[in-house]
mmCIF file of C-alpha atoms in Angstrom:
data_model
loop_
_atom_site.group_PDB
_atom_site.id
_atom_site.type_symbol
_atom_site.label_atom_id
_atom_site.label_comp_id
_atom_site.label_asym_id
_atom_site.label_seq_id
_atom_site.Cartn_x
_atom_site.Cartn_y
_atom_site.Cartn_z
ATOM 1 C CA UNK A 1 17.596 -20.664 0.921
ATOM 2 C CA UNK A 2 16.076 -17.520 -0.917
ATOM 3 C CA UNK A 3 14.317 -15.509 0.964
ATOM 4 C CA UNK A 4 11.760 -15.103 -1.580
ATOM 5 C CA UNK A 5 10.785 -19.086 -1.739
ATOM 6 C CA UNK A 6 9.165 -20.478 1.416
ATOM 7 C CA UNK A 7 8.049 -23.342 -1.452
ATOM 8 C CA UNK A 8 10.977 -25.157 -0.969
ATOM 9 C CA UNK A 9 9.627 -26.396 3.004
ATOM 10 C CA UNK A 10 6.753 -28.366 2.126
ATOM 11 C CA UNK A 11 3.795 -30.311 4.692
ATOM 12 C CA UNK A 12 3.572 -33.445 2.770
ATOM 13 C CA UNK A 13 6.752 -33.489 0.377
ATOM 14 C CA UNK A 14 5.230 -34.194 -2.811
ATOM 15 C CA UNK A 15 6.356 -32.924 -6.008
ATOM 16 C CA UNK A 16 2.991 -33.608 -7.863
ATOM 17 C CA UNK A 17 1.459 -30.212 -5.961
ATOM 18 C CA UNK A 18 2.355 -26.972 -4.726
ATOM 19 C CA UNK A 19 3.057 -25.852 -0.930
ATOM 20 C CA UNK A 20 -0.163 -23.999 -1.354
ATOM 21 C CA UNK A 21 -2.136 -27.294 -1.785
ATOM 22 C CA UNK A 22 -0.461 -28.863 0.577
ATOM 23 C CA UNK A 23 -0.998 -26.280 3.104
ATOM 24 C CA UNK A 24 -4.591 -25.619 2.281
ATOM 25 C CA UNK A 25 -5.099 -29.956 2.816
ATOM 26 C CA UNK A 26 -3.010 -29.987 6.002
ATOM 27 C CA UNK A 27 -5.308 -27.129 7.433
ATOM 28 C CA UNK A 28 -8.307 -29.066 6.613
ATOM 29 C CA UNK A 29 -6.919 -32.337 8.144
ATOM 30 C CA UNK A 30 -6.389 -30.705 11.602
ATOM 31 C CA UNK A 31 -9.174 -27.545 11.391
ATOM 32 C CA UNK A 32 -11.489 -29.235 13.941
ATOM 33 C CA UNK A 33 -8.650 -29.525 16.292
ATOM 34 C CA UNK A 34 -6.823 -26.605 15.459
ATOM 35 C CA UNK A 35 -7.721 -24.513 17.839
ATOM 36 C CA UNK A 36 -8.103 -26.383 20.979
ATOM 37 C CA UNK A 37 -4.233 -27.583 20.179
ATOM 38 C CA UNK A 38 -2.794 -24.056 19.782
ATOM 39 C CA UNK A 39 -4.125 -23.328 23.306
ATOM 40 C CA UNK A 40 -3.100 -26.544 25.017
ATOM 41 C CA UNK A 41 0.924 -26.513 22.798
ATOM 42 C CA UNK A 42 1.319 -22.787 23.492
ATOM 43 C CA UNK A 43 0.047 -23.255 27.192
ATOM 44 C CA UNK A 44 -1.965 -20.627 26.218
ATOM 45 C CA UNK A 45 0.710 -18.056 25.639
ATOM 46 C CA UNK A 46 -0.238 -17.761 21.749
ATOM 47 C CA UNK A 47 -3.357 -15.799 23.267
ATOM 48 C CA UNK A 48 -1.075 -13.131 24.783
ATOM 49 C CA UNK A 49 0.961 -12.232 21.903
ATOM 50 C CA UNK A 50 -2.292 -11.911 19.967
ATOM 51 C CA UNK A 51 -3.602 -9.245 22.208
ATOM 52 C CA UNK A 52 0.070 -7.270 22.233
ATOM 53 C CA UNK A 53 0.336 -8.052 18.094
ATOM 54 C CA UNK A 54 -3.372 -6.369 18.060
ATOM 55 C CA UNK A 55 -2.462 -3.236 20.842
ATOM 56 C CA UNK A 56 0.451 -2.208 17.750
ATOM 57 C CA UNK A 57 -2.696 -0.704 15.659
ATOM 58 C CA UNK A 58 -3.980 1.352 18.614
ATOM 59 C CA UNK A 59 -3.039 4.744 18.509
ATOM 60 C CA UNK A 60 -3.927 4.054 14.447
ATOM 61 C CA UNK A 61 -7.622 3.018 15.182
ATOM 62 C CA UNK A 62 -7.856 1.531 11.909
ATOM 63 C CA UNK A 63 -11.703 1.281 10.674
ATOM 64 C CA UNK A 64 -11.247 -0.991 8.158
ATOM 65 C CA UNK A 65 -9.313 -4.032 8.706
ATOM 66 C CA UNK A 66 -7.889 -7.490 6.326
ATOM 67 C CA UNK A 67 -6.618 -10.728 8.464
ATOM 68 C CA UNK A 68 -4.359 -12.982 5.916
ATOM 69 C CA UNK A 69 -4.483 -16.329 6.987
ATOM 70 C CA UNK A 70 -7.618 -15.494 9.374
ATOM 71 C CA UNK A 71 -7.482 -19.591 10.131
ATOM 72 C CA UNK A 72 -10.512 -20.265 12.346
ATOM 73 C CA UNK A 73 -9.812 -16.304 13.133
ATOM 74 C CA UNK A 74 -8.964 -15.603 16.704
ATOM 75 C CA UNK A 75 -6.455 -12.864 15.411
ATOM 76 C CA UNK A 76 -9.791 -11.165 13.967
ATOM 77 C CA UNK A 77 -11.680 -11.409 17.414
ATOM 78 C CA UNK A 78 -8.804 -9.975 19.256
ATOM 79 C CA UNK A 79 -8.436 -7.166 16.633
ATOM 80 C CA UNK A 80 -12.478 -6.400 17.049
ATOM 81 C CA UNK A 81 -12.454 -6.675 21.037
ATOM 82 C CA UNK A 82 -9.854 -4.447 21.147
ATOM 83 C CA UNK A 83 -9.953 -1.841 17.836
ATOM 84 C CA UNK A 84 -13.527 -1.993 17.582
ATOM 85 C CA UNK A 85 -12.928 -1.669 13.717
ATOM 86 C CA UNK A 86 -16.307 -1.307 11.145
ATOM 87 C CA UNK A 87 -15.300 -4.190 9.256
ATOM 88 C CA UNK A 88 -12.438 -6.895 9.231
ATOM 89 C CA UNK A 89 -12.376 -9.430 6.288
ATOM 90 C CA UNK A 90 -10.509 -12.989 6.707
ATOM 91 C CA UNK A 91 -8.987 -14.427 3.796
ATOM 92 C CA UNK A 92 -7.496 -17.937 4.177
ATOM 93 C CA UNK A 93 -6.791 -20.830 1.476
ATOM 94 C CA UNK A 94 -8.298 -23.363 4.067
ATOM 95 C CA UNK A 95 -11.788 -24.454 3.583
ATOM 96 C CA UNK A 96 -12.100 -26.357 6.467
ATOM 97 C CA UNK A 97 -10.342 -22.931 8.570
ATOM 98 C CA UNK A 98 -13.065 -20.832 7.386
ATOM 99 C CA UNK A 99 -16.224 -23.465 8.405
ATOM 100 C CA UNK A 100 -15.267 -23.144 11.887
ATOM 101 C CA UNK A 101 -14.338 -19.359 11.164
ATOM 102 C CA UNK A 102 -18.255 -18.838 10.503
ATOM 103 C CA UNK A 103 -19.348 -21.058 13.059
ATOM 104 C CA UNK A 104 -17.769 -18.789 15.403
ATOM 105 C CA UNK A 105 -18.651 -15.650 13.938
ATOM 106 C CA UNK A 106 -22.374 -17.028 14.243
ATOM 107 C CA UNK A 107 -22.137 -18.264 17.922
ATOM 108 C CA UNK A 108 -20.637 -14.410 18.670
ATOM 109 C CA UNK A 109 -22.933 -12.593 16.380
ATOM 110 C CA UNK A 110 -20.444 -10.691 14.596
ATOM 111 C CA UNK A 111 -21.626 -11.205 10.867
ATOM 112 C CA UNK A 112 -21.945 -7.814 10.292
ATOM 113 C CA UNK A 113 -18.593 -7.031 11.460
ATOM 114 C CA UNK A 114 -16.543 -9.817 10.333
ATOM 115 C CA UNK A 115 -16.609 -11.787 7.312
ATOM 116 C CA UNK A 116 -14.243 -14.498 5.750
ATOM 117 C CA UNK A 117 -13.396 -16.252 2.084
ATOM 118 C CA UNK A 118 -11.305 -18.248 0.537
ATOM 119 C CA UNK A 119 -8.116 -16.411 -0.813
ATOM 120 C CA UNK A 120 -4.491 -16.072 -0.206
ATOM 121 C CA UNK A 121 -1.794 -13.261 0.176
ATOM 122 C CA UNK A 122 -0.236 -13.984 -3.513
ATOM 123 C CA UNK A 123 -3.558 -12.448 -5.044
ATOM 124 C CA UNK A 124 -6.126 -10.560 -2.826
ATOM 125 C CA UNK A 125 -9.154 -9.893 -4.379
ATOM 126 C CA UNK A 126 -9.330 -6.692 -3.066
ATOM 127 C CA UNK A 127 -8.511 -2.951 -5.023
ATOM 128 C CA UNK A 128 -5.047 -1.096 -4.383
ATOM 129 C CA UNK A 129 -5.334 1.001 -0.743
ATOM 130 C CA UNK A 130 -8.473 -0.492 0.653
ATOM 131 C CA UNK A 131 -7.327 -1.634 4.041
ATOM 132 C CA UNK A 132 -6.534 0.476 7.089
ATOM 133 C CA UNK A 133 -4.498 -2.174 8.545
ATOM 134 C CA UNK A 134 -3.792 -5.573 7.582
ATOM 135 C CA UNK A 135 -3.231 -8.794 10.204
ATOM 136 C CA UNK A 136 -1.235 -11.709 10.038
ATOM 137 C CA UNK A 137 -0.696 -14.025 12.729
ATOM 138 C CA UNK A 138 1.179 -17.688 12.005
ATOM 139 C CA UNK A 139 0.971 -17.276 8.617
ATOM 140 C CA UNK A 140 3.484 -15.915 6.609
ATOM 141 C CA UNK A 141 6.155 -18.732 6.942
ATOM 142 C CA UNK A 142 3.501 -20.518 4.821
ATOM 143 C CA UNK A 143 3.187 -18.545 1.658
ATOM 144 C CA UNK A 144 4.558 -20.194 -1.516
ATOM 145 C CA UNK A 145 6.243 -17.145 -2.161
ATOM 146 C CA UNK A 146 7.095 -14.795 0.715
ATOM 147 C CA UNK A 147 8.436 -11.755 -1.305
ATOM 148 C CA UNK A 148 5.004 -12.078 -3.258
ATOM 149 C CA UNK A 149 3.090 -12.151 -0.619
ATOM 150 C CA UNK A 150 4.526 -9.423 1.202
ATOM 151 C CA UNK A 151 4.151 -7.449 -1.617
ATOM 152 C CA UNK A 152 -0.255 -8.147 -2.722
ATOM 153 C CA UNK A 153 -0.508 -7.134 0.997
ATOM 154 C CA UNK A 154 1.420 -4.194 0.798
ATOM 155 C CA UNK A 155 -0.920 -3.068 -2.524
ATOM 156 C CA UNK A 156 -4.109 -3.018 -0.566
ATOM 157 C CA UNK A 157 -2.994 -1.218 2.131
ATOM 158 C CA UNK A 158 -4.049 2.372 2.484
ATOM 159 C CA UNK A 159 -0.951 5.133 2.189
ATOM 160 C CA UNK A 160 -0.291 5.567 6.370
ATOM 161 C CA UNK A 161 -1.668 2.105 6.760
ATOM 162 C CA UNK A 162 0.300 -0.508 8.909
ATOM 163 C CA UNK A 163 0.471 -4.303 8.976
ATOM 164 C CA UNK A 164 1.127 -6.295 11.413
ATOM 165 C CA UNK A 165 2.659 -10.141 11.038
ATOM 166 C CA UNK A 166 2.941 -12.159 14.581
ATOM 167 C CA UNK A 167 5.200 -15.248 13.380
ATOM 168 C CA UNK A 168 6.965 -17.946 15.399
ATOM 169 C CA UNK A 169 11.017 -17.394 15.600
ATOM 170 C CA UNK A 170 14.159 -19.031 16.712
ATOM 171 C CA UNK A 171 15.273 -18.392 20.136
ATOM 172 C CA UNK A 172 19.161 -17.620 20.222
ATOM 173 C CA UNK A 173 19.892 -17.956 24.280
ATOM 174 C CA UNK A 174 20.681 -21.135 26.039
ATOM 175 C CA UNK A 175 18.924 -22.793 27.811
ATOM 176 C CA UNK A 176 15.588 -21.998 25.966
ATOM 177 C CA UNK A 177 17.120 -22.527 22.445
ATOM 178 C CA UNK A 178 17.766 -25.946 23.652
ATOM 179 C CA UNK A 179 14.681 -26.628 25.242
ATOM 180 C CA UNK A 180 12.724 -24.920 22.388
ATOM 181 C CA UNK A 181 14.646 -27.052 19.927
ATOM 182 C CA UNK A 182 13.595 -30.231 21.695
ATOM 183 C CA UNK A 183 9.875 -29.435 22.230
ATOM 184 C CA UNK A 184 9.221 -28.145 18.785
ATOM 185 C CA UNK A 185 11.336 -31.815 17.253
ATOM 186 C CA UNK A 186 10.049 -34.463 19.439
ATOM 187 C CA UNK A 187 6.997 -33.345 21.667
ATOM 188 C CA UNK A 188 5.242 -31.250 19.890
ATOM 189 C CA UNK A 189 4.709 -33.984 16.914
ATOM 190 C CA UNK A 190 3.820 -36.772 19.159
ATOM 191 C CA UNK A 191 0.916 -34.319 20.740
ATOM 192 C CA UNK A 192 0.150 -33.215 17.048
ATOM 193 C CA UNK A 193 -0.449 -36.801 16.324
ATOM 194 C CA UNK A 194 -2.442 -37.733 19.142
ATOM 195 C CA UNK A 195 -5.360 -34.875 19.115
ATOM 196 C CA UNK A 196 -4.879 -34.284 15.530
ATOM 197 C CA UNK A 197 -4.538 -37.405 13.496
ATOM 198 C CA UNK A 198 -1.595 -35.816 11.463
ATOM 199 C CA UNK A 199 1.117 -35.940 12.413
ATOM 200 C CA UNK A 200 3.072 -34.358 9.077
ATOM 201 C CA UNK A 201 1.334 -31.415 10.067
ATOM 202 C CA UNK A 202 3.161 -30.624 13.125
ATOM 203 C CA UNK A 203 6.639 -32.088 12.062
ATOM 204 C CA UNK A 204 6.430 -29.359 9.058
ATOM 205 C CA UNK A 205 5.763 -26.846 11.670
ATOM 206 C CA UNK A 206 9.050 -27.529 13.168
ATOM 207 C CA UNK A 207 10.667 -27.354 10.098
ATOM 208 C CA UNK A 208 8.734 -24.356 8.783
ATOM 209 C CA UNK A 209 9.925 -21.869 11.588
ATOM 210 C CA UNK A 210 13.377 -23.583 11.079
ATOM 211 C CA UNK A 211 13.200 -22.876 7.430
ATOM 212 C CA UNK A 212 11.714 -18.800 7.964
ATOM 213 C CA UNK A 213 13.798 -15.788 7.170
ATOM 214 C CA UNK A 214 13.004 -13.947 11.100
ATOM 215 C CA UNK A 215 14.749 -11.320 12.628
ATOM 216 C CA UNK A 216 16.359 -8.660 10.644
ATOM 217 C CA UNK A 217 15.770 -11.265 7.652
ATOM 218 C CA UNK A 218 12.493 -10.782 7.766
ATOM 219 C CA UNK A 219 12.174 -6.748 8.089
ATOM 220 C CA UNK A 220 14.931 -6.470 5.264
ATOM 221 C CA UNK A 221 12.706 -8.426 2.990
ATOM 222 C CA UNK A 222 10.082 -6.109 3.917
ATOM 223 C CA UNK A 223 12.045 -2.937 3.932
ATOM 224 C CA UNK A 224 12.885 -4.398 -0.114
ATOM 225 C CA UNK A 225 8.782 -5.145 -0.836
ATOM 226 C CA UNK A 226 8.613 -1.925 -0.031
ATOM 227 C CA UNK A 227 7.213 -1.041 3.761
ATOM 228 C CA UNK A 228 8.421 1.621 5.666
ATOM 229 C CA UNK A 229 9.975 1.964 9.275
ATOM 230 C CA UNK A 230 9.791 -1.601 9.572
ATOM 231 C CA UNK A 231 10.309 -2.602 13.054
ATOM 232 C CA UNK A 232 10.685 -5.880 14.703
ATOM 233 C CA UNK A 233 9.894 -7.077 18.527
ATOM 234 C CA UNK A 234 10.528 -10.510 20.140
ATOM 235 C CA UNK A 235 8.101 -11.862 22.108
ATOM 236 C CA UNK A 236 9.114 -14.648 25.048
ATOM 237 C CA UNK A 237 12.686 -15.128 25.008
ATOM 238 C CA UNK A 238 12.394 -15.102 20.940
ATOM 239 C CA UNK A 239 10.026 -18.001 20.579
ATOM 240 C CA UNK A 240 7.699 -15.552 18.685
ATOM 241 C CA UNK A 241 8.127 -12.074 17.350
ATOM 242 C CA UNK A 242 6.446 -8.944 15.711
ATOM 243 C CA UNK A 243 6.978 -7.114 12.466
ATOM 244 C CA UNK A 244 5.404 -3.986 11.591
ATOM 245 C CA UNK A 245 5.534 -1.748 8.639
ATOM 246 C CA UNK A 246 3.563 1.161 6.942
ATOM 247 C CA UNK A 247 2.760 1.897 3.990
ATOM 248 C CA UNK A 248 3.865 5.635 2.677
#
């Protein structure tokens, strides 16, 4: 598979619209669960590799801040108890992601720190070098077009900026590539099913990660968008990993 189209893994398999559709629907089928079922799936691991994804912008103390696929954006209230950044916009193509974005926003008081809308990583509605430091987290093995992607993100961010992309991967060493393998195939579906009401949504995860371009894959891609010093760090015996890059 190209690296360049992700389109080809798709959450409900229908030719009559694209993987950005679909993606945007399946997020609004499971929104009001979402949350609650990354904690309980992940055993709450998924909250620890947010806070070391966030500690990579650090010593940069970015001020101003973008989260791609902010979700219902827990990446964006790591990156704000921790950075203490001015401003951090979420952009996600979910509708239903972003209502429970603002509801949280509201219950923390945060509005005039962070703020979300509808948008994706294949056209940000933002000018060239405008972000410090931009924030992925789970999302990237669902753009349409990776290489695109990778590349809108890369134009807003400010020369010396640095992005950071926290992404589920495929564990190499036995026995946790077996184990791994049989959770993601056959339990995690059933669960998905069970809180969530859609089930499709979790089988494509499965087969999303399968389907992603990680490792060196994924950092060569970047290195050819463009980024710089591109580095990339496993996280729990490889389940998940982190990329960074700057921008010259």
């Amino acid at each position: 598979m190209p690296l360049t189209m992700n389109e080809k893994i798709t959450p409900y398999q229908s030719a009559a619209v694209t993987k950005k559709e679909q993606v945007a629907t399946m997020f609004n089928n499971i929104s009001g669960t979402y949350d609650f079922l990354n904690h309980f799936l992940s055993a709450g691991i998924d909250i620890l590799w947010r806070k070391k994804a966030i500690r990579e912008l650090s010593a940069l103390k970015p001020r101003i801040m973008l989260d791609v696929a902010t979700g219902t954006g827990d990446f964006a209230f790591e990156a704000i108890k921790i950075l203490a950044p001015e401003k951090i916009i979420g952009v996600d193509i979910s509708v239903g992601m972003l209502d429970v974005a603002r509801r949280k926003i509201a219950e923390r008081k945060l509005q005039h720190v962070f703020t979300v809308q509808t948008g994706d990583s294949e056209g940000l509605h933002f000018d060239d070098n405008h972000f410090d430091a931009i924030t992925v987290a789970f999302g990237v093995r669902n753009y349409e077009n990776l290489e695109k992607g990778l590349s809108d993100m890369l134009r807003v961010l400010k020369p010396g900026g640095k992005i950071v992309i926290l992404e589920f991967s495929k564990p190499t060493a036995f026995p946790i590539k077996q184990s791994y393998n049989f959770y993601f195939k056959h339990l995690l579906p059933v669960f998905g099913k069970l809180f969530s009401k859609d089930a499709r949504a979790y089988t494509y995860l499965n087969e999303s990660v399968i389907a992603f371009p990680d490792g060196k894959s994924f950092t060569q891609l970047m290195d050819k968008v463009g980024y710089q010093s591109t580095k990339h760090r496993p996280l729990t015996f490889g389940i998940s990993a982190i990329y960074t890059g700057i921008k010259a």
